[in-house]
């Protein structure tokens, strides 16, 4: 077994090739020989360096990233990025992990891209990164320090973007932007689609910037509501809402009354699909959980209950167009307003409609 810690500091050509062959086995890069890996790693220094830290999470965001199909994760690691540190791939813990991280940072001469998945607990003791001289290093302190030298900061996943599921717990979990003065690019999703992560990075490399929406999400991937291009949209228009999972007549009907949050959720899931466009939540007959929104999870739960305050069938009965509803929901979400505001605007529109 190759001693990775030793190799990081004293790497002979022979050791390096041995390291590459181990890496090939570790990642199951069946399509690549270890010499391909060696060649790519030798060029790595010219590729944009990436440091990836993890906070409170289930680990799903990094695994979603590993599931990238186009480009494949092997292409990303070998041709696109120089991932210098990714905690999920570090076998060490405690003081050893911290030493490796410090060495890595010292070796990265140019400015790096900092990726963070998982939320940051404001109460630092709930998420420590490692140890230094027997002292715990809290993630919140490390992120603040590492962010200072970063070229760009990406919050990967809803936990890192807005607090996500851990925000419902007792650790005072927040998104990365809450603890930094520098601008953070949010790539929400629980987990985020691999294309959203890779696509944002590639855009940053090529163009140098990405256009963001109100919630600091790249407009490239988050500019339309799931509802707008939902394959069940016509059933929604017809007022066919699934109320009984066991009723075969209601198969493929709109899932709004079963908790679908697609009407208030921005993402390109309907067009992009998941797992190489094989499937996605609504295609799999599951309501959209609204996982790309700042309100996920706490204010969008329970998952299987109708989103509160938007009595869609009522609005349909009185003839308000669903485009108006989508537009108003998106607008209100964009400025962080509540459901009562949406109701007010819709009522006003109805009144004006009556006058015309
Ligand atoms: Fe959160 Fe990510 Fe959901 Fe899990 O790292 S966005 S719980 S998929 O893993 O942070």
XYZ file of N, CA and C in Angstrom, residues 69-184:
348
model
N -21.503 12.570 -15.531
C -21.332 11.661 -16.675
C -20.734 12.360 -17.888
N -20.977 13.648 -18.002
C -20.524 14.335 -19.201
C -20.032 15.755 -18.859
N -18.784 15.953 -18.516
C -17.677 14.994 -18.562
C -17.731 14.015 -17.381
N -17.048 12.896 -17.554
C -17.030 11.902 -16.479
C -16.126 12.413 -15.356
N -16.282 11.811 -14.189
C -15.490 12.262 -13.045
C -13.990 12.059 -13.320
N -13.663 11.009 -14.085
C -12.243 10.808 -14.393
C -11.729 11.940 -15.277
N -12.538 12.364 -16.240
C -12.118 13.493 -17.092
C -11.980 14.774 -16.269
N -12.923 14.948 -15.321
C -12.866 16.166 -14.494
C -11.580 16.195 -13.693
N -11.306 15.068 -13.032
C -10.132 15.023 -12.154
C -8.827 15.068 -12.963
N -8.858 14.414 -14.122
C -7.595 14.323 -14.861
C -7.350 15.463 -15.834
N -8.414 15.958 -16.457
C -8.208 16.959 -17.513
C -8.630 18.363 -17.136
N -9.589 18.460 -16.211
C -10.214 19.764 -16.004
C -9.725 20.490 -14.753
N -9.719 19.769 -13.650
C -9.401 20.410 -12.369
C -8.174 19.788 -11.726
N -7.586 20.562 -10.866
C -6.548 19.993 -10.031
C -7.095 20.027 -8.601
N -7.777 18.965 -8.229
C -8.377 18.936 -6.890
C -7.277 18.611 -5.882
N -6.886 19.622 -5.128
C -5.758 19.434 -4.204
C -6.197 18.867 -2.868
N -7.452 19.151 -2.491
C -7.920 18.609 -1.216
C -9.427 18.401 -1.275
N -9.845 17.219 -0.886
C -11.275 16.890 -0.822
C -11.421 15.929 0.347
N -12.045 16.409 1.422
C -11.995 15.630 2.669
C -12.538 14.210 2.537
N -13.550 14.019 1.676
C -14.095 12.660 1.536
C -13.078 11.668 0.989
N -12.055 12.187 0.327
C -11.038 11.294 -0.228
C -9.786 11.235 0.637
N -9.878 11.814 1.822
C -8.728 11.803 2.718
C -8.950 10.752 3.803
N -8.041 9.812 3.861
C -8.254 8.725 4.821
C -7.852 9.136 6.233
N -7.038 10.188 6.344
C -6.561 10.587 7.669
C -7.617 11.377 8.439
N -7.407 11.429 9.735
C -8.310 12.200 10.586
C -7.478 12.933 11.627
N -8.135 13.831 12.354
C -7.481 14.531 13.449
C -6.278 15.343 13.008
N -5.182 15.232 13.754
C -3.981 16.040 13.513
C -3.355 15.741 12.148
N -3.366 14.449 11.746
C -2.763 14.060 10.461
C -3.499 14.736 9.305
N -4.834 14.754 9.388
C -5.633 15.387 8.325
C -5.281 16.858 8.232
N -5.119 17.478 9.376
C -4.836 18.913 9.359
C -3.461 19.193 8.753
N -2.494 18.325 9.061
C -1.142 18.505 8.510
C -1.192 18.411 6.987
N -1.910 17.418 6.468
C -2.010 17.240 5.014
C -2.649 18.476 4.395
N -3.671 18.961 5.046
C -4.359 20.142 4.515
C -3.417 21.349 4.476
N -2.661 21.532 5.547
C -1.731 22.672 5.619
C -0.675 22.557 4.532
N -0.110 21.354 4.375
C 0.914 21.144 3.335
C 0.339 21.454 1.955
N -0.886 20.999 1.739
C -1.537 21.213 0.434
C -1.671 22.694 0.166
N -2.126 23.418 1.164
C -2.320 24.874 0.970
C -1.007 25.577 0.674
N 0.041 25.136 1.340
C 1.356 25.759 1.115
C 1.838 25.533 -0.310
N 1.465 24.358 -0.866
C 1.945 24.018 -2.211
C 1.164 24.736 -3.306
N -0.066 25.136 -2.998
C -0.872 25.819 -4.015
C -0.387 27.256 -4.096
N 0.387 27.530 -5.123
C 1.004 28.860 -5.212
C 0.010 29.920 -5.717
N -0.784 29.533 -6.755
C -1.718 30.535 -7.281
C -3.017 30.516 -6.468
N -3.913 31.446 -6.815
C -5.179 31.504 -6.079
C -6.040 30.297 -6.429
N -6.705 29.752 -5.458
C -7.489 28.539 -5.675
C -8.990 28.828 -5.662
N -9.727 27.862 -6.214
C -11.181 27.899 -6.121
C -11.546 27.127 -4.863
N -12.353 27.742 -4.023
C -12.748 27.075 -2.778
C -14.178 26.568 -2.908
N -14.346 25.262 -2.787
C -15.682 24.660 -2.822
C -16.011 24.165 -1.418
N -17.232 24.431 -0.996
C -17.646 23.964 0.336
C -18.997 23.293 0.207
N -19.116 22.087 0.706
C -20.427 21.452 0.784
C -20.785 21.281 2.256
N -22.078 21.226 2.545
C -22.514 21.094 3.940
C -22.606 22.452 4.611
N -23.457 22.520 5.637
C -23.675 23.807 6.294
C -22.592 24.076 7.339
N -22.543 25.337 7.761
C -21.554 25.750 8.766
C -22.297 26.040 10.065
N -22.043 25.262 11.119
C -22.721 25.565 12.380
C -22.078 26.792 13.052
N -22.887 27.773 13.384
C -22.340 28.957 14.054
C -21.779 28.569 15.416
N -22.367 27.526 15.981
C -21.797 26.955 17.195
C -20.704 25.975 16.759
N -19.460 26.493 16.670
C -18.352 25.784 16.041
C -18.123 24.361 16.494
N -18.404 24.064 17.745
C -18.062 22.732 18.274
C -18.830 21.603 17.571
N -19.879 21.938 16.831
C -20.650 20.897 16.151
C -20.007 20.432 14.847
N -18.942 21.095 14.410
C -18.278 20.622 13.191
C -16.811 21.042 13.220
N -15.971 20.119 13.649
C -14.545 20.459 13.640
C -13.871 19.744 12.480
N -12.863 20.394 11.945
C -12.175 19.888 10.759
C -11.084 18.893 11.121
N -10.372 19.186 12.181
C -9.262 18.325 12.590
C -8.652 18.887 13.863
N -7.399 18.544 14.101
C -6.738 19.037 15.312
C -5.379 19.612 14.985
N -4.971 20.591 15.763
C -3.636 21.162 15.616
C -3.052 21.294 17.019
N -1.956 20.596 17.248
C -1.340 20.556 18.579
C -2.377 20.215 19.661
N -3.187 19.250 19.341
C -4.183 18.789 20.305
C -5.382 19.714 20.453
N -5.413 20.781 19.660
C -6.528 21.728 19.754
C -7.474 21.527 18.571
N -8.750 21.491 18.861
C -9.745 21.297 17.791
C -9.805 22.523 16.882
N -9.844 22.298 15.569
C -10.013 23.411 14.637
C -11.447 23.359 14.125
N -12.217 24.381 14.466
C -13.616 24.406 14.027
C -13.696 24.791 12.563
N -14.636 24.187 11.864
C -14.781 24.458 10.430
C -15.063 25.936 10.169
N -15.887 26.541 10.995
C -16.258 27.946 10.780
C -14.999 28.829 10.741
N -14.029 28.570 11.615
C -12.799 29.375 11.642
C -11.932 29.078 10.430
N -11.871 27.789 10.068
C -11.030 27.406 8.926
C -11.566 28.015 7.629
N -12.887 27.940 7.434
C -13.482 28.475 6.203
C -13.198 29.980 6.097
N -13.350 30.686 7.202
C -13.087 32.136 7.182
C -11.654 32.406 6.738
N -10.728 31.606 7.235
C -9.321 31.820 6.913
C -9.009 31.436 5.466
N -9.467 30.247 5.049
C -9.147 29.756 3.704
C -9.820 30.612 2.630
N -10.979 31.159 2.946
C -11.728 31.968 1.972
C -10.980 33.241 1.602
N -10.158 33.744 2.510
C -9.437 35.001 2.268
C -8.618 34.964 0.988
N -7.947 33.837 0.720
C -7.067 33.756 -0.452
C -7.747 33.125 -1.660
N -9.020 32.811 -1.549
C -9.692 32.103 -2.652
C -10.019 33.044 -3.807
N -9.887 32.500 -5.019
C -10.209 33.258 -6.229
C -11.729 33.369 -6.357
N -12.409 32.274 -6.076
C -13.879 32.267 -6.070
C -14.329 31.249 -5.036
N -15.507 31.498 -4.465
C -16.016 30.583 -3.439
C -17.351 30.024 -3.908
N -17.458 28.700 -3.941
C -18.691 28.052 -4.379
C -19.290 27.260 -3.217
N -20.552 27.536 -2.899
C -21.251 26.744 -1.883
C -21.994 25.647 -2.632
N -21.563 24.407 -2.441
C -22.122 23.286 -3.198
C -23.215 22.597 -2.378
N -24.449 22.657 -2.885
C -25.570 22.030 -2.183
C -26.352 23.041 -1.356
N -27.565 22.661 -0.991
C -28.440 23.584 -0.270
C -27.956 23.829 1.160
N -27.338 22.821 1.772
C -26.816 23.021 3.135
C -25.768 24.124 3.126
N -24.828 24.060 2.174
C -23.769 25.074 2.106
C -24.323 26.417 1.634
N -25.381 26.373 0.815
C -25.925 27.619 0.272
C -26.772 28.363 1.308
N -27.698 27.626 1.935
C -28.654 28.323 2.811
C -28.856 27.665 4.183
N -28.130 26.619 4.471
C -28.307 25.928 5.754
C -28.974 24.574 5.591
N -29.895 24.477 4.606
C -30.526 23.185 4.262
C -31.127 22.433 5.428
N -31.016 21.122 5.371
C -31.619 20.266 6.407
C -31.018 20.540 7.795
N -29.690 20.673 7.932
C -29.147 20.911 9.284
C -29.688 22.181 9.944
N -30.179 23.127 9.117
C -30.709 24.369 9.692
C -31.946 24.097 10.568
N -32.579 22.949 10.353
C -33.735 22.582 11.180
C -33.302 22.048 12.544
N -32.017 21.794 12.707
C -31.517 21.196 13.951
C -31.013 22.224 14.952
N -30.352 21.760 15.993
C -29.977 22.657 17.105
C -28.596 23.299 17.000
N -27.891 23.146 15.855
C -26.483 23.574 15.811
C -26.291 25.001 15.310
N -27.376 25.689 15.031
C -27.358 27.033 14.421
C -26.622 26.989 13.073
N -27.038 26.011 12.251
C -26.404 25.815 10.945
C -26.818 26.906 9.967
N -25.841 27.403 9.209
C -26.121 28.447 8.208
C -25.386 28.128 6.915
N -25.729 28.875 5.869
C -25.000 28.760 4.612
C -23.680 29.516 4.715
N -22.784 29.245 3.775
C -21.437 29.824 3.817
C -21.467 31.354 3.767
N -22.366 31.916 2.941
C -22.400 33.375 2.793
C -22.620 34.084 4.128
N -23.332 33.439 5.028
C -23.642 34.039 6.328
C -22.396 34.346 7.150
N -21.312 33.635 6.883
C -20.120 33.838 7.726
C -18.996 34.575 6.992
N -19.221 34.934 5.720
C -18.150 35.575 4.942
C -18.556 36.940 4.418
N -17.563 37.808 4.246
C -17.819 39.112 3.632
C -17.703 39.038 2.112
N -16.937 38.038 1.622
C -16.752 37.889 0.180
C -17.974 37.235 -0.457
N -18.202 37.543 -1.723
C -19.357 36.987 -2.444
C -19.212 35.472 -2.635
N -20.296 34.752 -2.364
C -20.308 33.298 -2.538
C -21.267 32.952 -3.679
